[in-house]
Structures are given as structure tokens and as C-alpha cells.
mmCIF file of C-alpha atoms in Angstrom:
data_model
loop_
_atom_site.group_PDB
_atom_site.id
_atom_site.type_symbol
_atom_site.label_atom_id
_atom_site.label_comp_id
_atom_site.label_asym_id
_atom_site.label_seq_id
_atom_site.Cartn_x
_atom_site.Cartn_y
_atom_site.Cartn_z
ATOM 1 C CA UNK A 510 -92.607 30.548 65.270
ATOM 2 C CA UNK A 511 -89.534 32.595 65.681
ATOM 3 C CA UNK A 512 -89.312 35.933 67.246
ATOM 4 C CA UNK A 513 -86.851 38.710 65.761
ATOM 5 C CA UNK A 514 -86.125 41.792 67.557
ATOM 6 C CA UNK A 515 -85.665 45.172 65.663
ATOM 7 C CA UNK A 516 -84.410 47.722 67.714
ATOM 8 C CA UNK A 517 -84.447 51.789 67.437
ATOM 9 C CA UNK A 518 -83.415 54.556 69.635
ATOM 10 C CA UNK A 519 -86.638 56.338 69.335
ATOM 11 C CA UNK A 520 -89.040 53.568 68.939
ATOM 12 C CA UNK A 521 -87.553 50.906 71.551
ATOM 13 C CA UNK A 522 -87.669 46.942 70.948
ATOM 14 C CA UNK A 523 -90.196 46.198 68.271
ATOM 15 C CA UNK A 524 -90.924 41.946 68.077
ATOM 16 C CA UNK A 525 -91.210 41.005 64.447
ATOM 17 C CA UNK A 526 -92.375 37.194 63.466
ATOM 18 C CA UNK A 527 -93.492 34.968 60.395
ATOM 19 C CA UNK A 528 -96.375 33.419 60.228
ATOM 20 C CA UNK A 529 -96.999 30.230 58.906
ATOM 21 C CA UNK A 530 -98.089 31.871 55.156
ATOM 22 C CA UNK A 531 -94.772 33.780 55.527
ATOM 23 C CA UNK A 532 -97.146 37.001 56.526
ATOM 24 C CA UNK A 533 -94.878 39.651 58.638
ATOM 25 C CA UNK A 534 -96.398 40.096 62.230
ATOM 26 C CA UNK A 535 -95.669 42.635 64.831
ATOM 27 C CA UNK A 536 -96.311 42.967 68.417
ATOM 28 C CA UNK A 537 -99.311 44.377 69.452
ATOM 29 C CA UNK A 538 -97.845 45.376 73.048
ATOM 30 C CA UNK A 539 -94.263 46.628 71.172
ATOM 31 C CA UNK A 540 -95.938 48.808 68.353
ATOM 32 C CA UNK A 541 -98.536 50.543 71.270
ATOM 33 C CA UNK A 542 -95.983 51.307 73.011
ATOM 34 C CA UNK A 543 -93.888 52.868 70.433
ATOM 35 C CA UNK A 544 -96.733 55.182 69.264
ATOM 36 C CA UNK A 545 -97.817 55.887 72.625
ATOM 37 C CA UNK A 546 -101.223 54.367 72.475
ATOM 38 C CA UNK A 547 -102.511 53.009 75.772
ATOM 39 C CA UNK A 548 -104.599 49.964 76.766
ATOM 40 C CA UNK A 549 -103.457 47.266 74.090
ATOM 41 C CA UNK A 550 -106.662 45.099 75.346
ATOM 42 C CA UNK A 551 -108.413 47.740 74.183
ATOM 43 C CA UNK A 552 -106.964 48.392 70.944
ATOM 44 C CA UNK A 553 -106.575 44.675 70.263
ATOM 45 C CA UNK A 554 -110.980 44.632 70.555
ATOM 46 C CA UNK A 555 -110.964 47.246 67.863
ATOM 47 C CA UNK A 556 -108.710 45.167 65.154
ATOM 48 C CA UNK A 557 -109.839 42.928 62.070
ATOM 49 C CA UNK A 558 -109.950 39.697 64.402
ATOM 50 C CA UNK A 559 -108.488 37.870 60.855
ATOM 51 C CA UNK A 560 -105.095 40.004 61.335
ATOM 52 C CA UNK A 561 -104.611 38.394 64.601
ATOM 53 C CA UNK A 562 -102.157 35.806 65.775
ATOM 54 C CA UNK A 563 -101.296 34.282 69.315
ATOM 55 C CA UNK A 564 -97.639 33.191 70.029
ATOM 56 C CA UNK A 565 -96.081 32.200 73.085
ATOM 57 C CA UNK A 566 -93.173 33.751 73.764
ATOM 58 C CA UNK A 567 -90.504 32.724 76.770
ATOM 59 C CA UNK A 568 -89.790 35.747 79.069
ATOM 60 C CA UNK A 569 -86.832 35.709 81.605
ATOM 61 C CA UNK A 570 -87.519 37.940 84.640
ATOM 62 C CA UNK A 571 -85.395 38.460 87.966
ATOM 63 C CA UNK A 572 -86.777 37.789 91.540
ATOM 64 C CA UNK A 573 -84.869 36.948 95.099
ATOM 65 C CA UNK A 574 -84.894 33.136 94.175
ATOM 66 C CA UNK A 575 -82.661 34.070 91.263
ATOM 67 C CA UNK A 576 -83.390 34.196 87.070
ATOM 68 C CA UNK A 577 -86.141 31.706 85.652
ATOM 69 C CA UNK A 578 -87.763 31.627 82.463
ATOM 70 C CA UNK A 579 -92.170 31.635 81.820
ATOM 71 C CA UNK A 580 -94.388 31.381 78.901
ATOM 72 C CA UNK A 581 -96.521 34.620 78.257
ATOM 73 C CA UNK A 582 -99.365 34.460 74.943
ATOM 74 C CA UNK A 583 -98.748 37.723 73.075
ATOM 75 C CA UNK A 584 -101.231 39.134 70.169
ATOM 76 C CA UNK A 585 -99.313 40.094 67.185
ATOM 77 C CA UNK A 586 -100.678 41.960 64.666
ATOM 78 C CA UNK A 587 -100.331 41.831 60.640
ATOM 79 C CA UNK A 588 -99.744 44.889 58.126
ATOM 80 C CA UNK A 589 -103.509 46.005 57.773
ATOM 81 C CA UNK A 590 -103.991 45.996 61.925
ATOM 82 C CA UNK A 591 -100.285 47.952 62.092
ATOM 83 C CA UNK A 592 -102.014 50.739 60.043
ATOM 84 C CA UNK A 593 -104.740 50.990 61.671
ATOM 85 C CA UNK A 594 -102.380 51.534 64.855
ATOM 86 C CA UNK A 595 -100.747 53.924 63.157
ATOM 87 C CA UNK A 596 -103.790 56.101 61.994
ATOM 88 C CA UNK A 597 -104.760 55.702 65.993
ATOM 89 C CA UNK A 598 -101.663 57.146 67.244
ATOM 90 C CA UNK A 599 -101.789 60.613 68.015
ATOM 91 C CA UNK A 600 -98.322 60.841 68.457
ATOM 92 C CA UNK A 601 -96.412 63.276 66.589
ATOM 93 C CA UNK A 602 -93.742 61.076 65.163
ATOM 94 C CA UNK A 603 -96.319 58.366 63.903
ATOM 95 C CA UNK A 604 -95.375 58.555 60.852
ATOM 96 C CA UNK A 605 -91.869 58.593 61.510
ATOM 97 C CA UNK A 606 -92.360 55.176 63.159
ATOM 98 C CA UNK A 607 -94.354 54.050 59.738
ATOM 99 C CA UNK A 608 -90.919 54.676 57.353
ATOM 100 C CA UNK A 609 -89.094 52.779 60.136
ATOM 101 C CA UNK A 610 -91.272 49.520 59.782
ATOM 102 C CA UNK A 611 -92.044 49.869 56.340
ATOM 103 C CA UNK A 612 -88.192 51.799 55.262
ATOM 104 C CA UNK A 613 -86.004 49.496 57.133
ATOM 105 C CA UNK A 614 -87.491 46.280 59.326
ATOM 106 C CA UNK A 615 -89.927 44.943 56.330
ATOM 107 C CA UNK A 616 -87.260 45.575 53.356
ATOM 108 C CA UNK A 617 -84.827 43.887 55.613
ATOM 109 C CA UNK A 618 -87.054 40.895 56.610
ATOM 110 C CA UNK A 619 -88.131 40.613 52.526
ATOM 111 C CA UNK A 620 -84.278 40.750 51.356
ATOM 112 C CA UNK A 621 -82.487 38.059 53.527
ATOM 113 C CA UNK A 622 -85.286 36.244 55.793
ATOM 114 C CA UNK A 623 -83.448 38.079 58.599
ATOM 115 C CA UNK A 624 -82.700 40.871 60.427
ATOM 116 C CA UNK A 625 -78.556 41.355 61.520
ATOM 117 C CA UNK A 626 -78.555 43.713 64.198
ATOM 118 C CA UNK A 627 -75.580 45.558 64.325
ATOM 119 C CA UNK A 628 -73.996 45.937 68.268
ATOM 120 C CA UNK A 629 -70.679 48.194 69.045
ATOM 121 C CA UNK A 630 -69.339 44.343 70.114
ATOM 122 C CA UNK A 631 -69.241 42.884 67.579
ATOM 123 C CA UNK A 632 -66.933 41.749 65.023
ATOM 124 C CA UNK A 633 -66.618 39.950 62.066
ATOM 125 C CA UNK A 634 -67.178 36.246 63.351
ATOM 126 C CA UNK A 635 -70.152 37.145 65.292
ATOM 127 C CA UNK A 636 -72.052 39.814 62.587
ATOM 128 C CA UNK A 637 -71.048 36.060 59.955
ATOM 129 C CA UNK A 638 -72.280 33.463 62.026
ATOM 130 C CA UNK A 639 -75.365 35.377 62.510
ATOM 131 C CA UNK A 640 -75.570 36.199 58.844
ATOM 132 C CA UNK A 641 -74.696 32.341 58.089
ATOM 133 C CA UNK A 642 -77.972 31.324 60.140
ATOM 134 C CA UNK A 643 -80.387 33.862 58.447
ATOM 135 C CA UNK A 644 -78.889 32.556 54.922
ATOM 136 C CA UNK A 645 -79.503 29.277 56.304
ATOM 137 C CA UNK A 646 -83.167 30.375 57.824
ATOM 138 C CA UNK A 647 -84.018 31.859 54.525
ATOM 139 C CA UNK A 648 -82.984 28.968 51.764
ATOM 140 C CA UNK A 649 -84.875 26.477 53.887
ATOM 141 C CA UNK A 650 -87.921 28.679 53.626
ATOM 142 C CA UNK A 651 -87.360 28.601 50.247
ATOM 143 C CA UNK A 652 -86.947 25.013 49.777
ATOM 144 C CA UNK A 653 -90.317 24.816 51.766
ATOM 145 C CA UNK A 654 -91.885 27.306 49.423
ATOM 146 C CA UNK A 655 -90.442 25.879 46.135
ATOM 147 C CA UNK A 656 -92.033 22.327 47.344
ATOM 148 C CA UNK A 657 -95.495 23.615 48.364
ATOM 149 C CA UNK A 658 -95.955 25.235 44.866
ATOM 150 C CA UNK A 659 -94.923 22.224 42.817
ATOM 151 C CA UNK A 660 -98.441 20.659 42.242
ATOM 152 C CA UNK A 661 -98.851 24.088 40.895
ATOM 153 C CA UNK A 662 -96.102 23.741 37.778
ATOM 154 C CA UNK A 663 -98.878 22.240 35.675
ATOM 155 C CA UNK A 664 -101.653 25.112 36.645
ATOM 156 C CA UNK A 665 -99.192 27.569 35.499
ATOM 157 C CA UNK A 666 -98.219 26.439 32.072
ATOM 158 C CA UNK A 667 -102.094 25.455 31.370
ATOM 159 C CA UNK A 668 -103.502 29.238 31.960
ATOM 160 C CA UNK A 669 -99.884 31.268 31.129
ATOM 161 C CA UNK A 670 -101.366 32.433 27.744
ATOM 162 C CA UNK A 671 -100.159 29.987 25.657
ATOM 163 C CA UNK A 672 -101.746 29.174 22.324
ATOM 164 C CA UNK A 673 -100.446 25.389 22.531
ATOM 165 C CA UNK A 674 -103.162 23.260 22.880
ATOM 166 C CA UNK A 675 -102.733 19.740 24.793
ATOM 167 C CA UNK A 676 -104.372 16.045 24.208
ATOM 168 C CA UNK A 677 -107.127 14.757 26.602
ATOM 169 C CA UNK A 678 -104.879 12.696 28.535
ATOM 170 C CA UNK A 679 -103.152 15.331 29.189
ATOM 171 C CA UNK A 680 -105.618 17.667 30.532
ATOM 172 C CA UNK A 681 -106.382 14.855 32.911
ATOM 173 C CA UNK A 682 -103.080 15.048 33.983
ATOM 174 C CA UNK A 683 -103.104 19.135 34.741
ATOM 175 C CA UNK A 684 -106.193 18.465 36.396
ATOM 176 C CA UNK A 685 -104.775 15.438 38.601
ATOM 177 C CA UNK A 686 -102.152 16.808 39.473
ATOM 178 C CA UNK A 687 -103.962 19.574 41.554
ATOM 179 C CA UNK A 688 -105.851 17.679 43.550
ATOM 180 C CA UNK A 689 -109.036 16.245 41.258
ATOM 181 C CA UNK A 690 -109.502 12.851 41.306
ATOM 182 C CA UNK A 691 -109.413 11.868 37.398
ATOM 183 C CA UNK A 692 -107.250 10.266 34.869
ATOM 184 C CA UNK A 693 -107.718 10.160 30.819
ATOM 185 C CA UNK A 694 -110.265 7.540 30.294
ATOM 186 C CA UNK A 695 -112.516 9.444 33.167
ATOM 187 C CA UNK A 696 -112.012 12.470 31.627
ATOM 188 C CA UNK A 697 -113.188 11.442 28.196
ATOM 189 C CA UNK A 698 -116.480 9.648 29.630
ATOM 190 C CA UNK A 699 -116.998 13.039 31.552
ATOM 191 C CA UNK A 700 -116.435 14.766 27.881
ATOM 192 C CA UNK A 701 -118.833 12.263 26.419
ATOM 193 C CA UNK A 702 -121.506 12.347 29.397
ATOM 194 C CA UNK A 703 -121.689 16.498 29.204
ATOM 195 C CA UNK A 704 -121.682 16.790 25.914
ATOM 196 C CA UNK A 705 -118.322 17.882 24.803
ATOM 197 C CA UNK A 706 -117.581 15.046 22.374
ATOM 198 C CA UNK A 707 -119.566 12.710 20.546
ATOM 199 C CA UNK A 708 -121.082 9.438 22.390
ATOM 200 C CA UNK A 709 -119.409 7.169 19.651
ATOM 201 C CA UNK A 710 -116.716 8.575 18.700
ATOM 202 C CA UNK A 711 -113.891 10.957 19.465
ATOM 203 C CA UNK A 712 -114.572 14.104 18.035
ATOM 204 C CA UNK A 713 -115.476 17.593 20.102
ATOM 205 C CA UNK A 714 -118.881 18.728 19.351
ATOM 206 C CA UNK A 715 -118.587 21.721 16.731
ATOM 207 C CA UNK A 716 -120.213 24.430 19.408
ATOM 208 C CA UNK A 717 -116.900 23.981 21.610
ATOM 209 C CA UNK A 718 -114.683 24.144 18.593
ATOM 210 C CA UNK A 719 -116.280 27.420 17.706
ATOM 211 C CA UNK A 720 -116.106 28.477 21.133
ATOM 212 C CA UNK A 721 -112.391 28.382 21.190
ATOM 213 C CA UNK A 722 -112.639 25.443 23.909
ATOM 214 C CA UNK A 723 -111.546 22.220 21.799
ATOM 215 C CA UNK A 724 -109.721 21.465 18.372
ATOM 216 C CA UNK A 725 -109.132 18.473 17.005
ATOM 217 C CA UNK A 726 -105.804 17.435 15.145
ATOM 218 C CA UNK A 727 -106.303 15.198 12.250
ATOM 219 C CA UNK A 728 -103.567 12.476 10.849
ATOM 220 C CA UNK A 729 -103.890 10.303 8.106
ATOM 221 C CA UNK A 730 -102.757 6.388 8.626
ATOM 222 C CA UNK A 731 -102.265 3.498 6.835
ATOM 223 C CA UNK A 732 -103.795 0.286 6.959
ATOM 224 C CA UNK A 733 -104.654 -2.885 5.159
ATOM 225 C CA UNK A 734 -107.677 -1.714 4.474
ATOM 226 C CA UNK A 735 -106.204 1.337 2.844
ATOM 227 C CA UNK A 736 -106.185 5.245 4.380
ATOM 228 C CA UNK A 737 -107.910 6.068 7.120
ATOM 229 C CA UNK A 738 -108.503 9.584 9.030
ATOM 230 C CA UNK A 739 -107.866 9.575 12.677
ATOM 231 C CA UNK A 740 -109.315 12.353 14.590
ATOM 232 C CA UNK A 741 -107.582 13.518 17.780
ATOM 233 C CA UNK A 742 -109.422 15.880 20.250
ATOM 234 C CA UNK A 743 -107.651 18.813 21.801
ATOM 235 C CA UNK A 744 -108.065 21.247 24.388
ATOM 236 C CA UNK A 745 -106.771 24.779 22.998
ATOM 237 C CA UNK A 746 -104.873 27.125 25.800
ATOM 238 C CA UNK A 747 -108.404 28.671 26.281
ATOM 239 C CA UNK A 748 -110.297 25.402 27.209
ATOM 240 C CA UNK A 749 -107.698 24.361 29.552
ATOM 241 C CA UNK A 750 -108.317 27.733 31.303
ATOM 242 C CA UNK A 751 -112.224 26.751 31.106
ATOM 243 C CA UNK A 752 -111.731 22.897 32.142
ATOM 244 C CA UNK A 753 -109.457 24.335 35.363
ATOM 245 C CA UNK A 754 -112.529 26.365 36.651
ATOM 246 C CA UNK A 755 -115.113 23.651 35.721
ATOM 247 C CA UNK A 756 -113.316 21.266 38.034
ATOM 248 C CA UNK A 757 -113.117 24.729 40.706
ATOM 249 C CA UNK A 758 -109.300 24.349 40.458
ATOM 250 C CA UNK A 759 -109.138 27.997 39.435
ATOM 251 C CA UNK A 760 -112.075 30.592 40.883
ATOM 252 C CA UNK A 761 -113.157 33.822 39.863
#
């Protein structure tokens, strides 16, 4: 997990990382300091334990031997914990710190990935190569992002609102594709075992076309025998919605 430092003349170093959900975290030792709280064991007992997150982060101290480098564990802290920090602090310029954090380090972090900090040194190579890595930071976070919610595409297009209602098979497919283990002809002997659609036949039972869960689409076709009436069951843009949390792929 990488470690970003925000710095500011009245607040000092503040360490800023993201977790893996891409949740902002701060330092619990950083942001006691800064509001002048004491004791960060003793704050850290008083936090929502489920806003908590140990990292390891690689110090580099000074002694007579010369420099060397050591691991430390450090609690960081998410936004609800870094309120209830803030509402701690009996510092005058609490809030002051808040529109920091929450003016400049979080819109920062939300536009770019990144945080450039800006030295008197620098120049143009050094503020673009650093700008070059957040871009670079941020579009692979995206990529990650984009990939994680791609079983998702389905979900989305089945429970957007729409009034377009799709065949069985493809139901099966929406429901397959986020993580239930089904295809069509399962799906229509679960239909047919729980009493959506007739035993012998095709056709959705008339209580679930009332209810605005299945429709059936009708076609006429021709055979030797003459012309016969095929009956196709649907699920309307409600039912999918209904099917989604009957499998427990959508809650509430």
C-alpha cells in the first residue's frame, strides 16, 4: 500500500494511503498530532475498530553506526474515525485542519490518484515526471476498477429501469454471469419446479403475468401440418429485478 505525504505549514506532515477498496486513510499518529490530541493508543481504543487499518511503513533514522532503514506498523484511520478526531480536538484551529483534509488533500487524491507536492526546487522535469507517475498510478487503478466491475455489466442493464423484457435463456445468462451457478435449461426446470411456468409446457403461470414478473411473446409458424402458435416466455424489466434478488444477487 503506498504512502503519500501532504504537507502544511500549520499542520506538519500528514501520511495519506489507499486502501485496498480505494477508501482514503490517514495517519492516526500524523492527524493527533496536528490537532494536538495526546496519547494516540488511547484515542486509537476509542475508534470504530472497522475504520482501522495496519500498514507497515519503512522509517530511516540516524545513529553513530550511520543511516539504516526499519519497519514500524502504523494505525491509519478512515473518514468516519478522522471526524471523530476532529470533534476530539480541542484545539482552536480544528476546524481549520478539517477544510485542509477535506478542501485540498481529499479533492486532490479524488482528481488525479495523486498528490504533486510543489518544492521551491523544482522545475519542470521533476513537477512532470512526478505528474507522469500519478497519471500512470491512477489509469492502472482504473483499469483495475473497470475489470472488477465487469461481471457487473449484465446486473446493470437488468435493474436500470428498462421496460425491455429478455428470454429465459437470457436471464440465465444475467444471473450466470454474477456468480450463480445456472444456465437456460436449469433455469426453466427451476421455473417449472416453483411454479412459474407450466409443468408441460412453456407458458408463465397467469398470477406472474399479472404481477408484472413474466410475459410471454407469441409468433405464429408454419408447418406441414398447417399454423401453429408458439408461445415464448419472458421476463419483463420488473421480473429480472425480482429473479436477481431471488437468487440473493441483489439485497435489500
Amino acid at each position: 500500500m503506498e504512502i503519500q505525504i501532504f504537507g502544511s505549514k500549520n499542520f506538519g506532515s500528514l501520511r495519506v494511503a489507499l486502501n485496498e477498496k480505494g477508501e482514503t486513510l490517514f495517519c492516526l499518529m500524523d492527524v493527533c498530532k496536528a490537532l494536538g490530541i495526546e496519547n494516540p493508543s488511547d484515542v486509537k481504543k476509542r475508534l470504530d475498530s472497522t475504520n482501522l487499518d495496519s500498514i507497515e511503513v519503512c522509517t530511516k533514522s540516524i545513529n553513530r553506526h550511520g543511516e539504516y532503514t526499519r519497519k514500524i506498523s502504523m494505525t491509519f484511520i478512515g473518514e468516519p474515525n478522522l471526524y471523530r478526531c476532529i470533534f476530539q480536538s480541542k484545539k482552536d484551529d480544528a476546524k481549520q485542519f478539517q477544510d485542509w483534509v477535506f478542501g485540498e488533500v481529499l479533492p486532490q487524491i479524488r482528481k488525479t490518484g495523486g498528490y504533486v507536492p510543489m518544492k521551491p526546487e523544482d522545475n519542470e522535469q521533476t513537477i512532470m515526471a512526478r505528474a507522469l507517475e500519478i497519471m500512470q498510478r491512477t489509469l492502472e487503478q482504473q483499469s483495475q476498477l473497470i475489470e472488477s466491475q465487469r461481471p457487473m455489466y449484465q446486473l446493470g442493464k437488468a435493474v436500470s429501469g428498462s421496460e425491455e423484457s429478455v428470454m429465459v435463456g437470457q436471464m440465465a445468462k444475467i444471473l450466470h454471469n454474477n456468480g450463480i451457478d445456472i444456465g437456460r435449461q436449469r433455469f426453466f426446470d427451476w421455473l417449472r419446479d416453483n411454479g412459474y411456468i407450466f409443468k408441460n409446457g412453456r407458458e408463465p403461470m397467469q398470477k406472474w403475468i399479472e404481477a408484472g414478473i413474466m410475459d410471454v411473446r407469441e409468433n405464429t409458424v408454419i408447418t406441414d401440418h398447417g399454423v401453429v402458435l408458439s408461445v415464448t416466455p419472458m421476463i419483463t424489466g420488473k421480473g429480472q429485478e425480482y429473479f436477481l434478488r431471488a437468487f440473493g444477487v441483489l439485497r435489500g
